[in-house]
Coordinates of C-alpha atoms in Angstrom, one line a residue:
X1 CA 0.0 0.0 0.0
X2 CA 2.8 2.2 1.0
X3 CA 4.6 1.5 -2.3
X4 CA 1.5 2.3 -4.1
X5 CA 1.0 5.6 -2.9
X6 CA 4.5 6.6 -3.0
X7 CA 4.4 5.6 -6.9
X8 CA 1.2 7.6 -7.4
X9 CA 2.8 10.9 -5.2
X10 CA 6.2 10.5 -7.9
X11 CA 3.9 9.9 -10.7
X12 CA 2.0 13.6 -10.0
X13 CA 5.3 15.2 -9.3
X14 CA 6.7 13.6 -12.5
X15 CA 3.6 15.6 -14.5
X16 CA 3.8 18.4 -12.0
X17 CA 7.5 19.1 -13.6
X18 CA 6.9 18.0 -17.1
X19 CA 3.7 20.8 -16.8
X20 CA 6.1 23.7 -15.0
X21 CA 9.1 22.7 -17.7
X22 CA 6.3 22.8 -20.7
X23 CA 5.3 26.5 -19.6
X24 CA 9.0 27.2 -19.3
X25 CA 9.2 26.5 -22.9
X26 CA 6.5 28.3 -24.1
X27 CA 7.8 31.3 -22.8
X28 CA 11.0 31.2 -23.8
X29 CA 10.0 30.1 -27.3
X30 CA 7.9 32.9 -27.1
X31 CA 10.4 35.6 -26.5
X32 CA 12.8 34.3 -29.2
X33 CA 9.6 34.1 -31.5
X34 CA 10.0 38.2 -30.5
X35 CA 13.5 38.4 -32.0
X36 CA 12.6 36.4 -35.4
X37 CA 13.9 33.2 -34.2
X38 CA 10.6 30.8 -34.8
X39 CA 10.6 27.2 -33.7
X40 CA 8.5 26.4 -37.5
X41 CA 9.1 22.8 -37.7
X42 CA 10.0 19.6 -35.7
X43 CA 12.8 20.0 -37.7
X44 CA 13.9 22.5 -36.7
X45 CA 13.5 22.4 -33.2
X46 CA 15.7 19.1 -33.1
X47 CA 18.7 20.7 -34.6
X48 CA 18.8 23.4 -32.0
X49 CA 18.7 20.4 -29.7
X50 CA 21.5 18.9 -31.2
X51 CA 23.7 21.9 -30.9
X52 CA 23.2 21.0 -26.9
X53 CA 24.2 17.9 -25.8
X54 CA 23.1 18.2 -22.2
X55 CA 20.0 19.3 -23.4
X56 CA 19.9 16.4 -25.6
X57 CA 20.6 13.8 -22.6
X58 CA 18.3 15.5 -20.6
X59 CA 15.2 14.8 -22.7
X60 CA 16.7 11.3 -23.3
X61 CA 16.4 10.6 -19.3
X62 CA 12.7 12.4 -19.7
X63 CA 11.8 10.2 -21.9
X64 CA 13.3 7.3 -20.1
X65 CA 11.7 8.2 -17.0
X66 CA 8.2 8.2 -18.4
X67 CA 6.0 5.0 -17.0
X68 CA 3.3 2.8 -18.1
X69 CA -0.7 3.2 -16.8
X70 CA -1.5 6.2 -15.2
X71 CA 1.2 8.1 -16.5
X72 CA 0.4 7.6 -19.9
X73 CA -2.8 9.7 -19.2
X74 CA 0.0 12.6 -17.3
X75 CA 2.1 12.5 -20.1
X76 CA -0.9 13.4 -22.7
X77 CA -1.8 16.5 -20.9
X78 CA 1.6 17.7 -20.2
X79 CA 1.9 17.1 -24.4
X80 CA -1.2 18.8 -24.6
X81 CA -0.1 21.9 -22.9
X82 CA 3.5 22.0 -24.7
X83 CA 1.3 21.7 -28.0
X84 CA -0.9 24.9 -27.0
X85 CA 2.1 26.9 -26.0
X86 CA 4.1 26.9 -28.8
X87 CA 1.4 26.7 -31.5
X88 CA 0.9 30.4 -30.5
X89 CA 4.6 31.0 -31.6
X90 CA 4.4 29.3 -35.0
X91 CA 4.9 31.1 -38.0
X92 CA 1.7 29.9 -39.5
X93 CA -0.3 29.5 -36.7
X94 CA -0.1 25.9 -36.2
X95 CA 1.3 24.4 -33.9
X96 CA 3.6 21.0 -34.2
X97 CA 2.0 17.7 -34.9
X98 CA 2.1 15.0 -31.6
X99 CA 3.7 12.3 -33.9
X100 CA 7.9 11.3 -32.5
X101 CA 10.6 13.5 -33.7
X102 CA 12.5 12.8 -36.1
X103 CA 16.1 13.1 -35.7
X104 CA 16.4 14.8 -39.5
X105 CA 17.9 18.5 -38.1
X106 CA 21.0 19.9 -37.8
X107 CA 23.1 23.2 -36.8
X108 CA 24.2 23.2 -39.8
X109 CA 21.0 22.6 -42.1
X110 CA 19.6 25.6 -39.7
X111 CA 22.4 27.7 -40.3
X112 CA 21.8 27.6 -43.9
X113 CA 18.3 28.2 -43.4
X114 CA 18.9 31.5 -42.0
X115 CA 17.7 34.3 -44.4
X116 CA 19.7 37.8 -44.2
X117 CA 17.4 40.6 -42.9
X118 CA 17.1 43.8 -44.2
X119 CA 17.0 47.6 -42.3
X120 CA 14.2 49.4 -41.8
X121 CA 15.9 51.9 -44.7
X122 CA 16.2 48.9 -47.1
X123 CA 12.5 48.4 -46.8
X124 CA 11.6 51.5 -47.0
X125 CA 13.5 51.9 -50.1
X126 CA 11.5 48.6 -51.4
X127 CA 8.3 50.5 -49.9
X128 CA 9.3 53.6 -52.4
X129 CA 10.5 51.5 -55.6
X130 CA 6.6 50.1 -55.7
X131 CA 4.7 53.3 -54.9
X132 CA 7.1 55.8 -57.1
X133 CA 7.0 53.8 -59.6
X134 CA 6.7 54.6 -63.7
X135 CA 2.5 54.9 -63.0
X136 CA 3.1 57.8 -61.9
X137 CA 3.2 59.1 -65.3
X138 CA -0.8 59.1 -65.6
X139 CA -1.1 61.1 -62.2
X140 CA -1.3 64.6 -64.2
X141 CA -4.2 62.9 -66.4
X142 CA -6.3 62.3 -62.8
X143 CA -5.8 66.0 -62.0
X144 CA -7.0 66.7 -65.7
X145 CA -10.4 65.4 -64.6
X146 CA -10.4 65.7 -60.9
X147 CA -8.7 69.0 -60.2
X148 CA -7.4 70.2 -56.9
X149 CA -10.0 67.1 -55.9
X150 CA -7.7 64.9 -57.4
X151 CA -4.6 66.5 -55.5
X152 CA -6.3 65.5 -52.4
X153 CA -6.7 62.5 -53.2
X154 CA -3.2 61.9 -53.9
X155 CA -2.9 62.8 -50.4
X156 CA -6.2 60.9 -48.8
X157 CA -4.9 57.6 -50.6
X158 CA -0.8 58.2 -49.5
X159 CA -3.1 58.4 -45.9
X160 CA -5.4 55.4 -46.2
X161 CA -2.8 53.1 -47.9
X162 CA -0.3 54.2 -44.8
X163 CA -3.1 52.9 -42.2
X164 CA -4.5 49.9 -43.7
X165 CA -0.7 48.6 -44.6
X166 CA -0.5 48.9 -40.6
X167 CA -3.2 47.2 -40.0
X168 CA -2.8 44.5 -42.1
X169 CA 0.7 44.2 -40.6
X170 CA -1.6 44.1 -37.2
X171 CA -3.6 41.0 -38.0
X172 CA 0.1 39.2 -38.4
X173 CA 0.3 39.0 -34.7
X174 CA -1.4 37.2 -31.6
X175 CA -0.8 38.7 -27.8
X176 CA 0.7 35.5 -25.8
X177 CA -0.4 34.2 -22.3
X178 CA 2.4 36.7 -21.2
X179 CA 0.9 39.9 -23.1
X180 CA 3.6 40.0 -25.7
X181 CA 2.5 39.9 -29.5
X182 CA 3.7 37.4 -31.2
X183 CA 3.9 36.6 -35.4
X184 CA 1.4 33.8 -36.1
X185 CA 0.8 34.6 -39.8
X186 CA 3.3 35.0 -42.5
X187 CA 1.4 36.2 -45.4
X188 CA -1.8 37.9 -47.1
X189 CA -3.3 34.7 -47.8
X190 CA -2.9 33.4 -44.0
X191 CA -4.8 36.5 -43.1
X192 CA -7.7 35.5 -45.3
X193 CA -8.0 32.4 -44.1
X194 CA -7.7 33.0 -40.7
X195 CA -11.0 35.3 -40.9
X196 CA -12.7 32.4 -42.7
X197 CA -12.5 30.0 -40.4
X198 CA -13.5 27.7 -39.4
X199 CA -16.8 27.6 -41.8
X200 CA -14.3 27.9 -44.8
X201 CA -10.3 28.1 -43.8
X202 CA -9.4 28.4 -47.2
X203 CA -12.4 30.7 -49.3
X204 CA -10.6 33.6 -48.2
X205 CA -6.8 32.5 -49.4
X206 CA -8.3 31.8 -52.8
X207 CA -9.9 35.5 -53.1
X208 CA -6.7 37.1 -52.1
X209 CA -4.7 34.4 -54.5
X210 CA -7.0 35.9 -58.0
X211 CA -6.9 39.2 -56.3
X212 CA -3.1 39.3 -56.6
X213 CA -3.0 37.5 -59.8
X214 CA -4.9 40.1 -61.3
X215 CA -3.4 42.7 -60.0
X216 CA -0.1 41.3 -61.3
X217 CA -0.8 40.0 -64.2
X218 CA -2.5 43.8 -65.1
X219 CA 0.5 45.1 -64.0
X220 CA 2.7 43.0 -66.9
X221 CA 0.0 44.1 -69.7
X222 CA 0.2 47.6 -68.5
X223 CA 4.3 47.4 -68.8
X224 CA 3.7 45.7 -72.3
X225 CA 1.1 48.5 -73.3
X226 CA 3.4 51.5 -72.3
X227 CA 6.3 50.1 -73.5
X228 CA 4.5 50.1 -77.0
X229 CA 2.9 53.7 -76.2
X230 CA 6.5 55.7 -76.0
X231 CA 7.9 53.9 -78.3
X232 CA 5.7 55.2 -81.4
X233 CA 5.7 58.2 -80.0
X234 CA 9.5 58.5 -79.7
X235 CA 9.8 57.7 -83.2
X236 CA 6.7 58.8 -85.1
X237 CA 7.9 58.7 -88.6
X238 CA 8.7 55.0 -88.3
X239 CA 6.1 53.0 -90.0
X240 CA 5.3 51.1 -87.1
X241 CA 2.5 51.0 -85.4
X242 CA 2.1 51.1 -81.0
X243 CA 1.2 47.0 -81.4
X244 CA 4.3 46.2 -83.4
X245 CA 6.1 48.0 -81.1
X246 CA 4.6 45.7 -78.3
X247 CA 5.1 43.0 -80.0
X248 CA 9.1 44.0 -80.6
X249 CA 9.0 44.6 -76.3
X250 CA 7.4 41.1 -75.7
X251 CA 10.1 39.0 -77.7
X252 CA 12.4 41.0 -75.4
X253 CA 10.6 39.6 -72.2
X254 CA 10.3 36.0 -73.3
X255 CA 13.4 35.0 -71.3
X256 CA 11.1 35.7 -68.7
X257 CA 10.1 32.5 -68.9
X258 CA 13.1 30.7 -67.8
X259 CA 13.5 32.8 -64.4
X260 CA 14.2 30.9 -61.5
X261 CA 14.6 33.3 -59.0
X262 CA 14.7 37.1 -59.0
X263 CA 18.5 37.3 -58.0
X264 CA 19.7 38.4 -61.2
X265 CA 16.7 40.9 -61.8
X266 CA 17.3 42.7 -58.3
X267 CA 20.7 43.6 -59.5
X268 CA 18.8 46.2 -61.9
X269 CA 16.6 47.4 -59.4
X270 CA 18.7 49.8 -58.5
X271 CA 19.6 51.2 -61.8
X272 CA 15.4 51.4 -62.6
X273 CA 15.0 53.5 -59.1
X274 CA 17.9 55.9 -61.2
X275 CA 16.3 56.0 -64.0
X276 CA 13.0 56.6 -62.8
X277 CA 14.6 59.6 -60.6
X278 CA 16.3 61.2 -63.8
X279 CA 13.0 60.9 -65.5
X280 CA 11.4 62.5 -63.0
X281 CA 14.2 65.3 -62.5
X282 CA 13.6 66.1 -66.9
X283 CA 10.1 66.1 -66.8
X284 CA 10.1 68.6 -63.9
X285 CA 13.3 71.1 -65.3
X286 CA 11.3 71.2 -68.4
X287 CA 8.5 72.1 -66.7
X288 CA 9.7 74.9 -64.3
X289 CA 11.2 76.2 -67.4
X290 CA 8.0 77.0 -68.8
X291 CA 6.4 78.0 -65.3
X292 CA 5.7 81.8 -66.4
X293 CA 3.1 80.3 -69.0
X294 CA 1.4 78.3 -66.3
X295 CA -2.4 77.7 -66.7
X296 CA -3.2 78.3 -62.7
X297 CA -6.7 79.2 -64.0
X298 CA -7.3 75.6 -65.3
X299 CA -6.8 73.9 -62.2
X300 CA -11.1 73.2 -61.3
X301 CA -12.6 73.2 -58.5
X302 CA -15.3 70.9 -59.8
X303 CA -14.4 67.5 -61.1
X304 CA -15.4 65.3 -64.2
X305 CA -18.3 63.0 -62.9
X306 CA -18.1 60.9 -65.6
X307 CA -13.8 60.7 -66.2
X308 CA -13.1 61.3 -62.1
X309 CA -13.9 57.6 -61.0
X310 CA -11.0 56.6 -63.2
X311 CA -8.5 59.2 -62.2
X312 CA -9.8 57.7 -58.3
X313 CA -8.4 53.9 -59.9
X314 CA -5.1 55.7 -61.1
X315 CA -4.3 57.3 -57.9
X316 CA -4.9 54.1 -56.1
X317 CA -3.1 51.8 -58.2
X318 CA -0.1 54.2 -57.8
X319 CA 0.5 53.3 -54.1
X320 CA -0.8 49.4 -54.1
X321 CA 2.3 48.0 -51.9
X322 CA 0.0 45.4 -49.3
X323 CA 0.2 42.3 -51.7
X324 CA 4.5 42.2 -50.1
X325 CA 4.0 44.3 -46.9
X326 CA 3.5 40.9 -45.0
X327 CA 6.9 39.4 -46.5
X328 CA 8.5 42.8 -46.0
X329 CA 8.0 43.1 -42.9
X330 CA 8.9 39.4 -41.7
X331 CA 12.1 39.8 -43.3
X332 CA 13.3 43.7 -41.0
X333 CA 16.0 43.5 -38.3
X334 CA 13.8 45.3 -36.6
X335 CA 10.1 45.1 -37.5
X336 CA 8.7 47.8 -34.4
X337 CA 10.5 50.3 -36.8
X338 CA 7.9 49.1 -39.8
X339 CA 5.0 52.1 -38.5
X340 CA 7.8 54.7 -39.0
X341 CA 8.6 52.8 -42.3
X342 CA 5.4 53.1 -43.8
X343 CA 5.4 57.4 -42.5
X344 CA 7.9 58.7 -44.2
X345 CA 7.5 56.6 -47.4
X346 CA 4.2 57.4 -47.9
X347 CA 4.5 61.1 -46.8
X348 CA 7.6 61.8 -49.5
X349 CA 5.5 59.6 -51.9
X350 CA 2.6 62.0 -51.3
X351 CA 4.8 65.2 -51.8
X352 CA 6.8 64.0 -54.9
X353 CA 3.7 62.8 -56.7
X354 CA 1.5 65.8 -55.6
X355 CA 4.2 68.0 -57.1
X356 CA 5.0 65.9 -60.4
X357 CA 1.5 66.0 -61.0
X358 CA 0.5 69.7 -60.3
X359 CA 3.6 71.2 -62.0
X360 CA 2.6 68.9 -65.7
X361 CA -0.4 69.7 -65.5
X362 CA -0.3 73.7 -65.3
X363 CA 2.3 72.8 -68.0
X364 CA -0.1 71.8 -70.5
X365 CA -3.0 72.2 -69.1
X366 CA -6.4 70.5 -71.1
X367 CA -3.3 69.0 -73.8
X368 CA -2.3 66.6 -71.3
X369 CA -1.9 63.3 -72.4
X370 CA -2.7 59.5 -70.4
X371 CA 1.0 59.3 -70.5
X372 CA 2.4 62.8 -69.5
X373 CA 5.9 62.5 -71.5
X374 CA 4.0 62.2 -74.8
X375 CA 3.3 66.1 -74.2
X376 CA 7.5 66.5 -74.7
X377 CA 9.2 67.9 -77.4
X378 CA 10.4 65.0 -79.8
X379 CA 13.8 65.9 -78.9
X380 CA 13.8 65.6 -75.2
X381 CA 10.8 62.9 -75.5
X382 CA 13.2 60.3 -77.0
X383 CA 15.9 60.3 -74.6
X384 CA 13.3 60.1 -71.8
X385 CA 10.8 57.9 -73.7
X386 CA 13.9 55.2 -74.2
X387 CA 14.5 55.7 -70.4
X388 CA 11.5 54.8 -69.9
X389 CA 10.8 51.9 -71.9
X390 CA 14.1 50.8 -70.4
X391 CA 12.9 51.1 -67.1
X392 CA 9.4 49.4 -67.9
X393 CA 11.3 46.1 -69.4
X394 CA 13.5 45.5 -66.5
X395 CA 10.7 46.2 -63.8
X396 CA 8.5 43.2 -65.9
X397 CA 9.9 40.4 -64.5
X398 CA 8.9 41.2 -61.0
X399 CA 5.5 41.3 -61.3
X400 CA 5.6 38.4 -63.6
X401 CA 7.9 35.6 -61.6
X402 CA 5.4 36.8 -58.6
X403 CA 2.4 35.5 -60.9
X404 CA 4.0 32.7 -61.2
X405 CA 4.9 32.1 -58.0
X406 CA 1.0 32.3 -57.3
X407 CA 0.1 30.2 -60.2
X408 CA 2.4 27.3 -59.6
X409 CA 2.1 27.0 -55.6
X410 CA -1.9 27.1 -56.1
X411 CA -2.3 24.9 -59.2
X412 CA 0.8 22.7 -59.9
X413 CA 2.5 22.9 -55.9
X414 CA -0.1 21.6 -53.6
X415 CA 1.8 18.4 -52.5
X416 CA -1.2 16.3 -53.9
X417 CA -3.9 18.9 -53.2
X418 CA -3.1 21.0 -56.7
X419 CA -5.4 20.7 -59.4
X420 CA -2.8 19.3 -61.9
X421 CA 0.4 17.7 -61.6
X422 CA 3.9 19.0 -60.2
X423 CA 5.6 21.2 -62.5
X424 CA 9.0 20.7 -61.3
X425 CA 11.1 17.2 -61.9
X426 CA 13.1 15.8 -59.0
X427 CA 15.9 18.0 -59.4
X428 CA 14.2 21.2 -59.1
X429 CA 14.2 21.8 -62.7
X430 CA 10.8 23.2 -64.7
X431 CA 9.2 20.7 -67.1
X432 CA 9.1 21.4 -70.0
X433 CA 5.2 21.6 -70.1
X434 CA 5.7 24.3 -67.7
X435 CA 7.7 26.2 -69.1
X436 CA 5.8 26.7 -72.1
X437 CA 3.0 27.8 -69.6
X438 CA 5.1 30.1 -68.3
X439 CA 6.2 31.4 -72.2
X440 CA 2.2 31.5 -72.5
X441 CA 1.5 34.0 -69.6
X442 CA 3.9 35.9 -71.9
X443 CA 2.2 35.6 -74.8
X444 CA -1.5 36.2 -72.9
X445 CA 0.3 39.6 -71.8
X446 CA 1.3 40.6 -75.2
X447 CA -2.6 39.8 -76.8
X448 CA -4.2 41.6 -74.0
X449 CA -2.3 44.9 -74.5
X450 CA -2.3 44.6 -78.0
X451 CA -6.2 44.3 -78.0
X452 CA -6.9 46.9 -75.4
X453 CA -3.7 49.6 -75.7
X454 CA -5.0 52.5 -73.1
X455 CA -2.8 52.9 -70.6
X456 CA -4.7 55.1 -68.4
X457 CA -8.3 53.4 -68.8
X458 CA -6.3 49.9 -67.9
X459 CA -4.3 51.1 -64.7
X460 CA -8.1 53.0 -63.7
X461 CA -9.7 49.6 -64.0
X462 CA -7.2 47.4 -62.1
X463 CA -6.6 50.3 -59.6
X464 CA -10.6 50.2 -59.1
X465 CA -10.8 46.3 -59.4
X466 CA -7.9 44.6 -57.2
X467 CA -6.0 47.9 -55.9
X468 CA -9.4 49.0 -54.0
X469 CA -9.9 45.5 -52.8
X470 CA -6.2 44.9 -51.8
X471 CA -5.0 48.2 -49.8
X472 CA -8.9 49.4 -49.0
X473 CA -11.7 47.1 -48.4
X474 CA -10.1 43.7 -47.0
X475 CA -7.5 44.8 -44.7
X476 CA -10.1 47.2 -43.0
X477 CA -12.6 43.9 -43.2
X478 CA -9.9 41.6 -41.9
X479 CA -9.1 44.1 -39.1
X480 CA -12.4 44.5 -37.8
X481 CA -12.7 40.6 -37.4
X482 CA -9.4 39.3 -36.2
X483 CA -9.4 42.3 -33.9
X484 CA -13.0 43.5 -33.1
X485 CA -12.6 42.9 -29.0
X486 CA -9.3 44.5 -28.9
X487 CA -10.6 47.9 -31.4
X488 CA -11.3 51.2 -29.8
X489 CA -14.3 53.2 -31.0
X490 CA -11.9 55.4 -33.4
X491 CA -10.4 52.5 -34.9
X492 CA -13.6 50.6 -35.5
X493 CA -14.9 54.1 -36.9
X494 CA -12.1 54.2 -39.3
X495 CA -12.1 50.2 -40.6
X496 CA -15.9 51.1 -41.5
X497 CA -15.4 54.3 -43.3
X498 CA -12.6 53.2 -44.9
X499 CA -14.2 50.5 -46.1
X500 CA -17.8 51.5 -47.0
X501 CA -15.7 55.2 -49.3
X502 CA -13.4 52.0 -50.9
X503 CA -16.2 50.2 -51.8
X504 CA -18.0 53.0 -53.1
X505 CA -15.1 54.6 -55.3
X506 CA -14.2 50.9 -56.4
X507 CA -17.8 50.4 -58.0
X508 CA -17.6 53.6 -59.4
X509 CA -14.1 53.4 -61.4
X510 CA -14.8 50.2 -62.1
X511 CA -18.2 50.9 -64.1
X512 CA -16.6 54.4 -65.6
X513 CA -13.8 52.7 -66.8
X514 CA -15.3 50.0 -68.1
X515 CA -17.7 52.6 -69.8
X516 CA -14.2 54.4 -71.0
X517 CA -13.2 51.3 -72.6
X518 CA -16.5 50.3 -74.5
X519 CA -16.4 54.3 -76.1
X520 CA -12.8 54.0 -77.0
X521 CA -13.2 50.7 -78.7
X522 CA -16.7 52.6 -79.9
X523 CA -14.9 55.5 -81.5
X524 CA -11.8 53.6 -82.1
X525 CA -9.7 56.4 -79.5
X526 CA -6.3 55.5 -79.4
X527 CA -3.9 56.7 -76.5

């Protein structure tokens, strides 16, 4: 009897520890899920136990220790507990499954594993490469037909895309039993899901997933289009016409097809950002040249009801940044500086595209084009039109590899869930069925902005469309429901009007420009 209860006491004390030293490893996991450092995978977590051989034995002798009967039942809910704890510091949200390790990790494996992380400057710099980029050249034609309406909206949207990026950075993270918020969710998708559950954990995924690819894959046609644009007006006594000049551009971007990664693209990043400056600086000098014949009496006060909506899809489209905010952000040395990020990014975005597009328009007034660099002389217009289309052929790939990216992990990646089979052999290498996929997306790009070559009316749809839904409408609706008991009154107040104005202005550009596109096919307008 005495043996009995002295087995049962050092069974409870047995659990009593395992319970205590479960805890203690929740909240240490916790805090170094704070610094970046994410326990992701069993994996994982075994190769940091193999750099510690004492830490090793002592889960051996744990193990060893464990007993038969009653224990079996302790052991199950001290698991149970370890599982809770450090699902809550999971990159994905999940926690690890409650099968045996597998002794598969090492120091080494992990060490190659680890990803270099980028300042809070480098991001911002990312940040200011998508928001300042080449669209920029239609913001003159949305103050054409919104007037000093449409210059506050430059500044309204700079706002609103500021907030809802922080936001959306917001529904990344979970508070901990200890207070302290912790990264559950890596991506947008992740986000969507989350909000569906547990009625349909993957509906909302899928809507971000065509969100993006449309936004992306309107992004490539738009490149394609504008490319074609400058060219035939650079050279106007060519006889070649805007789709032959597309077509010309697309047999440029057909190695495209065979990108792997975007390691080799990045290295031109840099000298697009230059370019895009330089352009900038022209446009501007020649502008300010001509500032004593300034048209200040052309700038309205009332707007274009019919043409406005689609000026409202240009401005948005020309700071859409959320679809890479989540990845972004994962990847900072120091991701409490991301709010101060996202300030003064979108505040010099908001000044330099105010000015750009204030100063062309009093240029020229009611003569300014969808693309403002068409208004140029022809001898400056070359050199910055060939910039330009420079610029617009090396920023291609980026959208297009991440369409692909999208494509392949949600039809031809899904481990046995995909729709169709793996598109990759053994080795890693692209079959070649998927490859010519890939050259097709190409192709699809090229016959899309060959068939429909308006520059403006495009970017006003797909800002309308996917840019509306992307910085606007669904990270205010995802706010509101992963983080409706934490909101204040103001913030709830904001998620609401920022989504019912989004929705509105989205309907609205998307019907207008729609209506723009029927009358210029109609009247056969070109740009």
């Amino acid at each position: 009897m005495a043996h009995l209860i002295r087995h049962k006491i050092g069974n409870k004390l047995t659990n009593a520890a395992n319970t205590v030293s479960n805890k203690s490893q929740a909240k240490v996991s916790g805090m170094f899920a704070r610094l970046g450092f994410q326990a992701a995978t069993d994996e994982e977590g075994l190769g940091f136990v193999d750099c510690d051989d004492l830490d090793y034995d002592y889960r051996q002798g744990m193990q060893m220790g464990t007993l038969q009967g009653d224990e079996e039942g302790g052991e199950m809910d001290g698991g149970d507990e370890l599982m809770e704890g450090d699902s809550r510091y999971q990159r994905d949200g999940t926690g690890p499954p409650g099968s045996s390790l597998k002794n598969t990790g090492s120091c080494s494996e992990l060490a190659s594993e680890v990803k270099p992380k980028i300042t809070s400057w480098e991001a911002g710099w990312n940040v200011t490469n998508a928001i300042q980029g080449m669209f920029v050249l239609g913001l003159p034609y949305a103050i054409l037909h919104g007037g000093y309406l449409g210059l506050f909206l430059i500044i309204f949207a700079a706002v609103v895309c500021c907030y809802t990026g922080k936001i959306l950075i917001a529904c990344l993270y979970e508070e901990n039993e200890d207070g302290i918020l912790v990264r559950v969710r890596d991506s947008y998708v992740d986000i969507a899901n989350a909000c569906c559950q547990p009625r349909f954990p993957s509906l909302g995924g899928h809507i971000v997933n065509v969100a993006q690819i449309i936004e992306l894959i309107m992004t490539c046609i738009l490149y394609v289009v504008v490319s074609g644009n400058l060219m035939v007006n650079s050279f106007p006594n060519l006889p070649v016409s805007q789709k032959a000049w597309s077509v010309i551009a697309t047999a440029a971007l057909l190695p495209c097809a065979f990108l792997k990664n975007l390691k080799s693209v990045s290295k031109f990043s840099l000298l697009c950002t230059i370019a895009h400056f330089v352009i900038n600086i022209l446009v501007i000098a020649y502008c300010l040249s001509r500032a004593r014949d300034w048209a200040w009496d052309k700038v309205k006060f009332y707007i274009d009801v019919k043409k406005f909506p689609i000026s409202i899809g240009i401005i948005v489209f020309s700071y859409t940044s959320q679809i890479f905010l989540p990845s972004l952000e994962g990847n900072m040395q120091r991701p409490s500086e991301f709010h101060c990020m996202m300030d003064w990014t979108h505040i010099g975005a908001c000044v330099l595209k105010g000015l750009f597009a204030l100063v062309a328009y009093l240029t020229w007034a009611e003569a300014t084009k969808e693309v403002i660099t068409d208004n140029l002389p022809s001898t400056i217009r070359a050199v910055v039109n060939m910039f330009l289309v420079a610029k617009a052929l090396l920023s291609y790939p980026l959208p297009f590899f991440a369409a692909v990216e999208v494509f392949e992990k949600s039809f031809f990646q899904g481990g046995g869930r995909s729709i169709f089979p793996d598109c990759y052999g053994p080795g890693g290498r692209i079959k070649s069925w998927g490859l010519s996929l890939r050259c097709l997306l190409v192709v699809f790009t090229l016959i899309f902005g060959i068939f429909v070559p308006h520059f403006a009316l495009l970017m006003g749809l797909t800002g309308s469309l996917t840019g509306a839904g992307l910085c606007f409408l669904l990270p205010a609706l995802f706010h509101l429901k992963l983080m409706w008991r934490k909101l204040l009154w103001h913030h709830v107040f904001f998620d609401v009007a920022i989504f019912i104005i989004g929705g509105i202005c989205s309907i609205s550009g998307f019907i207008h420009s729609i209506e723009g596109l029927i009358e210029a096919f109609k009247y056969g307008v070109e740009d």
